[in-house]
Amino acid sequence: MKKRILSVALILVMGVLALTGCGSKSSNKIVFGTNAEFPPFEYISTNGVIDGYDGIDMAIASKIGEISGKDIEIANMEFDSLLVAIQNGQIDAAIAGMTATEERAKTVDFSTPYYTATQVMVVKEGSDIKTAADMEGKAIAVVQGYTGETVVKDLGYQYEAFKKGTECILELVNGKCDVVVIDSATAKDFVGDNEGLTIVEDPSAFESEEYAIAVKKGNTELLKTINEAIDKMLADGTISEFAAKYADAE
């Protein structure tokens, strides 16, 4: 899902963030920020694992609470707001299919990576887009701040950025764009829900990326708690089970 870059001038959303979540003042609770627009990792459901939130990341967050003995709270917000919310103490950590990058690591600390993903292209069946190079001159849609935006920008192509993956897919379905560049797992989810769409891969153009949980820089105690839980889940196959479960649910 998912290098989903942090945009500038986020101070404008601070008033909204104050209403969406507040970092825990208690050592017995972890407030995780997320962006519940990224299935199968995080989305809103009537039967969510944490309140109304469901997905691979939400199951991982819930398990972190179980292993650590801490209560878990979810604060849903724009993806671009997550790192600022961590720095301002409005949330304790972010779990949102976030790729651990060197640029982000300048402002936050990352947990042990828990998932490896890559970017793909979603097109209509019969499209002449077979490789990333074929996107040149095409109408490209990406999600603002996601890795897809980064890779398309790095390729030097023009694109239009949207707030949600569903908005990008709707543009494609309605013939308003030719291709959507997005994380592989999320692409499978959207293709499964929309007839006539297919996935095009190009490993030579899109490198793999690792998802990790972000915490405030220097918060070694919380990072240790999260890493111990992730290491346990990786070792006993719990995260693989979560990934398989939500893939099968699509």
PDB file of C-alpha atoms in Angstrom:
ATOM      1  CA  MET A   1       0.000   0.000   0.000  1.00  0.00           C
ATOM      2  CA  LYS A   2       1.729   1.732   0.215  1.00  0.00           C
ATOM      3  CA  LYS A   3       5.758   5.276  -0.047  1.00  0.00           C
ATOM      4  CA  ARG A   4       2.643   7.417   0.567  1.00  0.00           C
ATOM      5  CA  ILE A   5       4.582  10.672   1.048  1.00  0.00           C
ATOM      6  CA  LEU A   6       3.786  13.347   3.593  1.00  0.00           C
ATOM      7  CA  SER A   7       2.510  16.552   2.038  1.00  0.00           C
ATOM      8  CA  VAL A   8       3.420  20.068   3.194  1.00  0.00           C
ATOM      9  CA  ALA A   9       1.378  22.728   5.002  1.00  0.00           C
ATOM     10  CA  LEU A  10      -0.470  20.212   7.162  1.00  0.00           C
ATOM     11  CA  ILE A  11      -0.888  22.795   9.884  1.00  0.00           C
ATOM     12  CA  LEU A  12      -4.205  23.596   8.186  1.00  0.00           C
ATOM     13  CA  VAL A  13      -5.720  20.341   9.399  1.00  0.00           C
ATOM     14  CA  MET A  14      -4.713  20.613  13.047  1.00  0.00           C
ATOM     15  CA  GLY A  15      -8.166  21.737  14.102  1.00  0.00           C
ATOM     16  CA  VAL A  16      -9.661  18.626  12.537  1.00  0.00           C
ATOM     17  CA  LEU A  17      -7.064  16.358  14.108  1.00  0.00           C
ATOM     18  CA  ALA A  18      -7.852  17.689  17.546  1.00  0.00           C
ATOM     19  CA  LEU A  19     -11.318  16.235  17.129  1.00  0.00           C
ATOM     20  CA  THR A  20     -10.322  12.907  15.606  1.00  0.00           C
ATOM     21  CA  GLY A  21      -7.925  11.602  18.189  1.00  0.00           C
ATOM     22  CA  CYS A  22      -5.679  12.397  21.098  1.00  0.00           C
ATOM     23  CA  GLY A  23      -2.556  10.556  22.134  1.00  0.00           C
ATOM     24  CA  SER A  24      -2.951   8.481  25.249  1.00  0.00           C
ATOM     25  CA  LYS A  25      -1.866   9.983  28.541  1.00  0.00           C
ATOM     26  CA  SER A  26      -2.142   6.533  30.083  1.00  0.00           C
ATOM     27  CA  SER A  27       0.592   3.901  30.002  1.00  0.00           C
ATOM     28  CA  ASN A  28      -2.168   1.307  29.655  1.00  0.00           C
ATOM     29  CA  LYS A  29      -3.468   2.513  26.283  1.00  0.00           C
ATOM     30  CA  ILE A  30      -2.082   2.970  22.768  1.00  0.00           C
ATOM     31  CA  VAL A  31      -3.855   5.336  20.377  1.00  0.00           C
ATOM     32  CA  PHE A  32      -3.145   4.225  16.813  1.00  0.00           C
ATOM     33  CA  GLY A  33      -3.801   6.637  13.976  1.00  0.00           C
ATOM     34  CA  THR A  34      -4.897   5.186  10.643  1.00  0.00           C
ATOM     35  CA  ASN A  35      -6.545   6.089   7.359  1.00  0.00           C
ATOM     36  CA  ALA A  36      -9.433   3.654   6.965  1.00  0.00           C
ATOM     37  CA  GLU A  37      -9.555   3.936   3.175  1.00  0.00           C
ATOM     38  CA  PHE A  38      -7.018   1.243   2.346  1.00  0.00           C
ATOM     39  CA  PRO A  39      -8.555  -2.231   2.167  1.00  0.00           C
ATOM     40  CA  PRO A  40      -7.601  -4.923   2.987  1.00  0.00           C
ATOM     41  CA  PHE A  41      -5.334  -3.220   5.538  1.00  0.00           C
ATOM     42  CA  GLU A  42      -7.780  -0.761   7.106  1.00  0.00           C
ATOM     43  CA  TYR A  43     -11.381   0.010   6.353  1.00  0.00           C
ATOM     44  CA  ILE A  44     -14.675   0.635   8.123  1.00  0.00           C
ATOM     45  CA  SER A  45     -16.853  -2.387   8.779  1.00  0.00           C
ATOM     46  CA  THR A  46     -19.957  -3.193  10.801  1.00  0.00           C
ATOM     47  CA  ASN A  47     -18.029  -6.051  12.412  1.00  0.00           C
ATOM     48  CA  GLY A  48     -14.592  -4.516  12.841  1.00  0.00           C
ATOM     49  CA  VAL A  49     -11.952  -5.995  15.117  1.00  0.00           C
ATOM     50  CA  ILE A  50     -11.573  -2.625  16.874  1.00  0.00           C
ATOM     51  CA  ASP A  51     -14.872  -0.761  17.115  1.00  0.00           C
ATOM     52  CA  GLY A  52     -15.908  -0.254  13.473  1.00  0.00           C
ATOM     53  CA  TYR A  53     -12.418  -0.669  12.021  1.00  0.00           C
ATOM     54  CA  ASP A  54     -11.285  -3.830  10.271  1.00  0.00           C
ATOM     55  CA  GLY A  55      -8.454  -5.144   8.104  1.00  0.00           C
ATOM     56  CA  ILE A  56      -4.969  -6.600   8.389  1.00  0.00           C
ATOM     57  CA  ASP A  57      -3.529  -3.590  10.219  1.00  0.00           C
ATOM     58  CA  MET A  58      -6.456  -3.405  12.609  1.00  0.00           C
ATOM     59  CA  ALA A  59      -6.068  -7.085  13.446  1.00  0.00           C
ATOM     60  CA  ILE A  60      -2.360  -6.479  14.073  1.00  0.00           C
ATOM     61  CA  ALA A  61      -3.129  -3.473  16.307  1.00  0.00           C
ATOM     62  CA  SER A  62      -5.656  -5.528  18.262  1.00  0.00           C
ATOM     63  CA  LYS A  63      -3.122  -8.329  18.725  1.00  0.00           C
ATOM     64  CA  ILE A  64      -0.492  -5.824  19.896  1.00  0.00           C
ATOM     65  CA  GLY A  65      -2.943  -4.824  22.599  1.00  0.00           C
ATOM     66  CA  GLU A  66      -3.560  -8.437  23.532  1.00  0.00           C
ATOM     67  CA  ILE A  67       0.151  -9.280  23.736  1.00  0.00           C
ATOM     68  CA  SER A  68       1.144  -6.110  25.596  1.00  0.00           C
ATOM     69  CA  GLY A  69      -1.881  -5.996  27.879  1.00  0.00           C
ATOM     70  CA  LYS A  70      -2.765  -2.492  26.692  1.00  0.00           C
ATOM     71  CA  ASP A  71      -6.068  -1.043  25.525  1.00  0.00           C
ATOM     72  CA  ILE A  72      -6.132  -0.024  21.858  1.00  0.00           C
ATOM     73  CA  GLU A  73      -7.922   3.002  20.425  1.00  0.00           C
ATOM     74  CA  ILE A  74      -8.143   3.956  16.742  1.00  0.00           C
ATOM     75  CA  ALA A  75      -8.132   7.538  15.423  1.00  0.00           C
ATOM     76  CA  ASN A  76      -9.148   7.755  11.763  1.00  0.00           C
ATOM     77  CA  MET A  77      -7.728  10.675   9.763  1.00  0.00           C
ATOM     78  CA  GLU A  78      -6.235  11.708   6.432  1.00  0.00           C
ATOM     79  CA  PHE A  79      -3.077   9.747   5.636  1.00  0.00           C
ATOM     80  CA  ASP A  80      -1.061  12.920   5.130  1.00  0.00           C
ATOM     81  CA  SER A  81      -1.920  13.986   8.692  1.00  0.00           C
ATOM     82  CA  LEU A  82      -0.584  10.910  10.490  1.00  0.00           C
ATOM     83  CA  LEU A  83       3.074  11.840  10.982  1.00  0.00           C
ATOM     84  CA  VAL A  84       2.204  15.350  12.105  1.00  0.00           C
ATOM     85  CA  ALA A  85      -0.322  13.880  14.556  1.00  0.00           C
ATOM     86  CA  ILE A  86       2.434  11.674  16.013  1.00  0.00           C
ATOM     87  CA  GLN A  87       4.808  14.592  16.393  1.00  0.00           C
ATOM     88  CA  ASN A  88       2.123  16.704  18.085  1.00  0.00           C
ATOM     89  CA  GLY A  89       1.149  13.934  20.494  1.00  0.00           C
ATOM     90  CA  GLN A  90      -2.365  13.560  19.137  1.00  0.00           C
ATOM     91  CA  ILE A  91      -1.755   9.860  18.505  1.00  0.00           C
ATOM     92  CA  ASP A  92       0.842   7.485  19.905  1.00  0.00           C
ATOM     93  CA  ALA A  93       1.573   5.584  16.692  1.00  0.00           C
ATOM     94  CA  ALA A  94       0.426   5.169  13.097  1.00  0.00           C
ATOM     95  CA  ILE A  95      -0.512   1.865  11.502  1.00  0.00           C
ATOM     96  CA  ALA A  96      -1.768   2.521   8.016  1.00  0.00           C
ATOM     97  CA  GLY A  97       0.043   0.443   5.434  1.00  0.00           C
ATOM     98  CA  MET A  98       2.837   2.972   5.767  1.00  0.00           C
ATOM     99  CA  THR A  99       6.096   2.343   3.969  1.00  0.00           C
ATOM    100  CA  ALA A 100       9.195   2.874   6.090  1.00  0.00           C
ATOM    101  CA  THR A 101      11.339   5.311   4.114  1.00  0.00           C
ATOM    102  CA  GLU A 102      14.547   7.175   4.886  1.00  0.00           C
ATOM    103  CA  GLU A 103      12.718  10.476   4.487  1.00  0.00           C
ATOM    104  CA  ARG A 104      10.038   9.567   7.033  1.00  0.00           C
ATOM    105  CA  ALA A 105      12.629   8.119   9.394  1.00  0.00           C
ATOM    106  CA  LYS A 106      14.002  11.644   9.800  1.00  0.00           C
ATOM    107  CA  THR A 107      10.889  12.594  11.782  1.00  0.00           C
ATOM    108  CA  VAL A 108       9.585   9.311  13.259  1.00  0.00           C
ATOM    109  CA  ASP A 109      10.938   5.950  14.359  1.00  0.00           C
ATOM    110  CA  PHE A 110       9.724   2.792  12.638  1.00  0.00           C
ATOM    111  CA  SER A 111       8.958  -0.628  14.018  1.00  0.00           C
ATOM    112  CA  THR A 112      10.177  -3.907  12.618  1.00  0.00           C
ATOM    113  CA  PRO A 113       8.628  -4.199   9.123  1.00  0.00           C
ATOM    114  CA  TYR A 114       5.635  -6.521   9.104  1.00  0.00           C
ATOM    115  CA  TYR A 115       4.541  -6.661   5.438  1.00  0.00           C
ATOM    116  CA  THR A 116       6.187  -6.415   2.017  1.00  0.00           C
ATOM    117  CA  ALA A 117       4.236  -4.941  -0.899  1.00  0.00           C
ATOM    118  CA  THR A 118       4.764  -3.465  -4.345  1.00  0.00           C
ATOM    119  CA  GLN A 119       3.026  -1.082  -6.714  1.00  0.00           C
ATOM    120  CA  VAL A 120       0.892  -2.239  -9.649  1.00  0.00           C
ATOM    121  CA  MET A 121      -1.230  -0.673 -12.362  1.00  0.00           C
ATOM    122  CA  VAL A 122      -4.979  -1.149 -12.495  1.00  0.00           C
ATOM    123  CA  VAL A 123      -6.430  -0.790 -16.000  1.00  0.00           C
ATOM    124  CA  LYS A 124      -9.522  -1.786 -17.940  1.00  0.00           C
ATOM    125  CA  GLU A 125      -9.408  -5.184 -19.588  1.00  0.00           C
ATOM    126  CA  GLY A 126      -8.010  -4.814 -23.114  1.00  0.00           C
ATOM    127  CA  SER A 127      -5.874  -1.820 -22.212  1.00  0.00           C
ATOM    128  CA  ASP A 128      -2.690  -1.298 -24.208  1.00  0.00           C
ATOM    129  CA  ILE A 129      -0.798  -0.545 -20.983  1.00  0.00           C
ATOM    130  CA  LYS A 130       1.462  -3.557 -20.452  1.00  0.00           C
ATOM    131  CA  THR A 131       4.434  -1.928 -18.686  1.00  0.00           C
ATOM    132  CA  ALA A 132       5.091   1.211 -16.672  1.00  0.00           C
ATOM    133  CA  ALA A 133       6.608   2.828 -19.764  1.00  0.00           C
ATOM    134  CA  ASP A 134       3.253   2.505 -21.512  1.00  0.00           C
ATOM    135  CA  MET A 135       1.746   5.011 -19.055  1.00  0.00           C
ATOM    136  CA  GLU A 136       3.562   7.886 -20.747  1.00  0.00           C
ATOM    137  CA  GLY A 137       0.992  10.279 -22.164  1.00  0.00           C
ATOM    138  CA  LYS A 138      -1.882   8.450 -20.483  1.00  0.00           C
ATOM    139  CA  ALA A 139      -4.322   9.806 -17.912  1.00  0.00           C
ATOM    140  CA  ILE A 140      -2.952   8.480 -14.615  1.00  0.00           C
ATOM    141  CA  ALA A 141      -4.735   8.521 -11.255  1.00  0.00           C
ATOM    142  CA  VAL A 142      -3.013   8.061  -7.894  1.00  0.00           C
ATOM    143  CA  VAL A 143      -3.906   8.520  -4.243  1.00  0.00           C
ATOM    144  CA  GLN A 144      -2.384  11.623  -2.710  1.00  0.00           C
ATOM    145  CA  GLY A 145       0.550  10.741  -0.474  1.00  0.00           C
ATOM    146  CA  TYR A 146       0.629   7.046  -1.407  1.00  0.00           C
ATOM    147  CA  THR A 147       3.667   5.368  -2.904  1.00  0.00           C
ATOM    148  CA  GLY A 148       1.892   5.343  -6.264  1.00  0.00           C
ATOM    149  CA  GLU A 149       2.170   9.110  -6.389  1.00  0.00           C
ATOM    150  CA  THR A 150       5.878   8.914  -5.612  1.00  0.00           C
ATOM    151  CA  VAL A 151       6.721   6.362  -8.293  1.00  0.00           C
ATOM    152  CA  VAL A 152       4.675   8.095 -10.998  1.00  0.00           C
ATOM    153  CA  LYS A 153       6.302  11.402 -10.118  1.00  0.00           C
ATOM    154  CA  ASP A 154       9.743   9.759 -10.244  1.00  0.00           C
ATOM    155  CA  LEU A 155       8.921   8.385 -13.693  1.00  0.00           C
ATOM    156  CA  GLY A 156       8.268  11.946 -14.787  1.00  0.00           C
ATOM    157  CA  TYR A 157       4.645  11.397 -15.807  1.00  0.00           C
ATOM    158  CA  GLN A 158       1.744  13.781 -15.312  1.00  0.00           C
ATOM    159  CA  TYR A 159      -0.992  12.519 -13.016  1.00  0.00           C
ATOM    160  CA  GLU A 160      -4.048  13.506 -11.005  1.00  0.00           C
ATOM    161  CA  ALA A 161      -4.079  12.797  -7.268  1.00  0.00           C
ATOM    162  CA  PHE A 162      -7.206  11.901  -5.311  1.00  0.00           C
ATOM    163  CA  LYS A 163      -7.890  11.561  -1.598  1.00  0.00           C
ATOM    164  CA  LYS A 164      -9.149   7.979  -1.770  1.00  0.00           C
ATOM    165  CA  GLY A 165      -8.435   4.846  -3.757  1.00  0.00           C
ATOM    166  CA  THR A 166     -12.145   4.455  -4.415  1.00  0.00           C
ATOM    167  CA  GLU A 167     -12.140   7.841  -6.156  1.00  0.00           C
ATOM    168  CA  CYS A 168      -9.300   6.731  -8.435  1.00  0.00           C
ATOM    169  CA  ILE A 169     -11.072   3.499  -9.332  1.00  0.00           C
ATOM    170  CA  LEU A 170     -14.288   5.375 -10.045  1.00  0.00           C
ATOM    171  CA  GLU A 171     -12.376   7.598 -12.477  1.00  0.00           C
ATOM    172  CA  LEU A 172     -11.093   4.468 -14.232  1.00  0.00           C
ATOM    173  CA  VAL A 173     -14.473   2.736 -14.331  1.00  0.00           C
ATOM    174  CA  ASN A 174     -16.080   5.881 -15.775  1.00  0.00           C
ATOM    175  CA  GLY A 175     -13.374   6.250 -18.431  1.00  0.00           C
ATOM    176  CA  LYS A 176     -11.966   9.460 -16.999  1.00  0.00           C
ATOM    177  CA  CYS A 177      -8.470   7.992 -16.604  1.00  0.00           C
ATOM    178  CA  ASP A 178      -6.503   5.180 -18.234  1.00  0.00           C
ATOM    179  CA  VAL A 179      -4.659   3.703 -15.268  1.00  0.00           C
ATOM    180  CA  VAL A 180      -4.511   3.750 -11.477  1.00  0.00           C
ATOM    181  CA  VAL A 181      -1.175   3.129  -9.735  1.00  0.00           C
ATOM    182  CA  ILE A 182      -1.657   1.708  -6.252  1.00  0.00           C
ATOM    183  CA  ASP A 183      -0.428  -0.947  -3.805  1.00  0.00           C
ATOM    184  CA  SER A 184      -0.818  -4.557  -4.916  1.00  0.00           C
ATOM    185  CA  ALA A 185      -3.047  -5.849  -2.103  1.00  0.00           C
ATOM    186  CA  THR A 186      -5.416  -2.905  -2.395  1.00  0.00           C
ATOM    187  CA  ALA A 187      -5.469  -3.265  -6.185  1.00  0.00           C
ATOM    188  CA  LYS A 188      -6.656  -6.872  -5.804  1.00  0.00           C
ATOM    189  CA  ASP A 189      -9.428  -5.674  -3.530  1.00  0.00           C
ATOM    190  CA  PHE A 190     -10.649  -3.061  -6.016  1.00  0.00           C
ATOM    191  CA  VAL A 191     -10.385  -5.372  -9.041  1.00  0.00           C
ATOM    192  CA  GLY A 192     -12.379  -8.006  -7.191  1.00  0.00           C
ATOM    193  CA  ASP A 193     -15.145  -5.474  -6.581  1.00  0.00           C
ATOM    194  CA  ASN A 194     -15.267  -4.022 -10.106  1.00  0.00           C
ATOM    195  CA  GLU A 195     -15.866  -6.090 -13.217  1.00  0.00           C
ATOM    196  CA  GLY A 196     -13.823  -5.286 -16.288  1.00  0.00           C
ATOM    197  CA  LEU A 197     -10.676  -4.232 -14.449  1.00  0.00           C
ATOM    198  CA  THR A 198      -7.361  -6.049 -14.340  1.00  0.00           C
ATOM    199  CA  ILE A 199      -3.929  -5.691 -12.750  1.00  0.00           C
ATOM    200  CA  VAL A 200      -0.696  -5.084 -14.678  1.00  0.00           C
ATOM    201  CA  GLU A 201       2.606  -5.715 -12.909  1.00  0.00           C
ATOM    202  CA  ASP A 202       6.040  -4.376 -13.817  1.00  0.00           C
ATOM    203  CA  PRO A 203       8.666  -5.504 -11.270  1.00  0.00           C
ATOM    204  CA  SER A 204      11.394  -3.761 -13.245  1.00  0.00           C
ATOM    205  CA  ALA A 205       9.749  -0.392 -12.598  1.00  0.00           C
ATOM    206  CA  PHE A 206       8.220  -0.884  -9.155  1.00  0.00           C
ATOM    207  CA  GLU A 207      10.437  -1.947  -6.275  1.00  0.00           C
ATOM    208  CA  SER A 208       9.069  -3.753  -3.240  1.00  0.00           C
ATOM    209  CA  GLU A 209       8.418  -1.769  -0.076  1.00  0.00           C
ATOM    210  CA  GLU A 210       8.051  -2.621   3.600  1.00  0.00           C
ATOM    211  CA  TYR A 211       5.180  -1.528   5.832  1.00  0.00           C
ATOM    212  CA  ALA A 212       5.956  -0.611   9.429  1.00  0.00           C
ATOM    213  CA  ILE A 213       4.372   1.163  12.393  1.00  0.00           C
ATOM    214  CA  ALA A 214       5.523   4.724  13.088  1.00  0.00           C
ATOM    215  CA  VAL A 215       6.027   6.190  16.571  1.00  0.00           C
ATOM    216  CA  LYS A 216       7.328   9.497  17.850  1.00  0.00           C
ATOM    217  CA  LYS A 217      11.089   9.775  17.491  1.00  0.00           C
ATOM    218  CA  GLY A 218      12.774   8.719  20.705  1.00  0.00           C
ATOM    219  CA  ASN A 219       9.753   6.890  22.128  1.00  0.00           C
ATOM    220  CA  THR A 220      11.819   3.774  22.795  1.00  0.00           C
ATOM    221  CA  GLU A 221       9.427   2.303  25.339  1.00  0.00           C
ATOM    222  CA  LEU A 222       6.473   2.199  22.946  1.00  0.00           C
ATOM    223  CA  LEU A 223       8.675   1.056  20.075  1.00  0.00           C
ATOM    224  CA  LYS A 224       9.949  -1.830  22.208  1.00  0.00           C
ATOM    225  CA  THR A 225       6.393  -2.834  23.120  1.00  0.00           C
ATOM    226  CA  ILE A 226       5.302  -2.792  19.468  1.00  0.00           C
ATOM    227  CA  ASN A 227       8.411  -4.594  18.200  1.00  0.00           C
ATOM    228  CA  GLU A 228       8.109  -7.372  20.758  1.00  0.00           C
ATOM    229  CA  ALA A 229       4.525  -7.983  19.620  1.00  0.00           C
ATOM    230  CA  ILE A 230       5.391  -7.826  15.907  1.00  0.00           C
ATOM    231  CA  ASP A 231       8.361 -10.156  16.338  1.00  0.00           C
ATOM    232  CA  LYS A 232       6.120 -12.661  18.095  1.00  0.00           C
ATOM    233  CA  MET A 233       3.457 -12.438  15.378  1.00  0.00           C
ATOM    234  CA  LEU A 234       6.019 -12.846  12.615  1.00  0.00           C
ATOM    235  CA  ALA A 235       7.585 -15.834  14.342  1.00  0.00           C
ATOM    236  CA  ASP A 236       4.347 -17.718  14.999  1.00  0.00           C
ATOM    237  CA  GLY A 237       2.749 -16.886  11.633  1.00  0.00           C
ATOM    238  CA  THR A 238      -0.031 -14.696  13.030  1.00  0.00           C
ATOM    239  CA  ILE A 239       0.530 -11.868  10.541  1.00  0.00           C
ATOM    240  CA  SER A 240       0.573 -14.319   7.634  1.00  0.00           C
ATOM    241  CA  GLU A 241      -2.729 -15.693   8.919  1.00  0.00           C
ATOM    242  CA  PHE A 242      -4.211 -12.196   9.050  1.00  0.00           C
ATOM    243  CA  ALA A 243      -3.052 -11.498   5.485  1.00  0.00           C
ATOM    244  CA  ALA A 244      -4.569 -14.745   4.232  1.00  0.00           C
ATOM    245  CA  LYS A 245      -7.807 -14.178   6.130  1.00  0.00           C
ATOM    246  CA  TYR A 246      -8.459 -10.751   4.678  1.00  0.00           C
ATOM    247  CA  ALA A 247      -7.357 -11.777   1.201  1.00  0.00           C
ATOM    248  CA  ASP A 248      -9.885 -14.623   1.308  1.00  0.00           C
ATOM    249  CA  ALA A 249     -12.574 -12.256   2.562  1.00  0.00           C
ATOM    250  CA  GLU A 250     -12.389 -10.118  -0.580  1.00  0.00           C
TER     251      GLU A 250
END
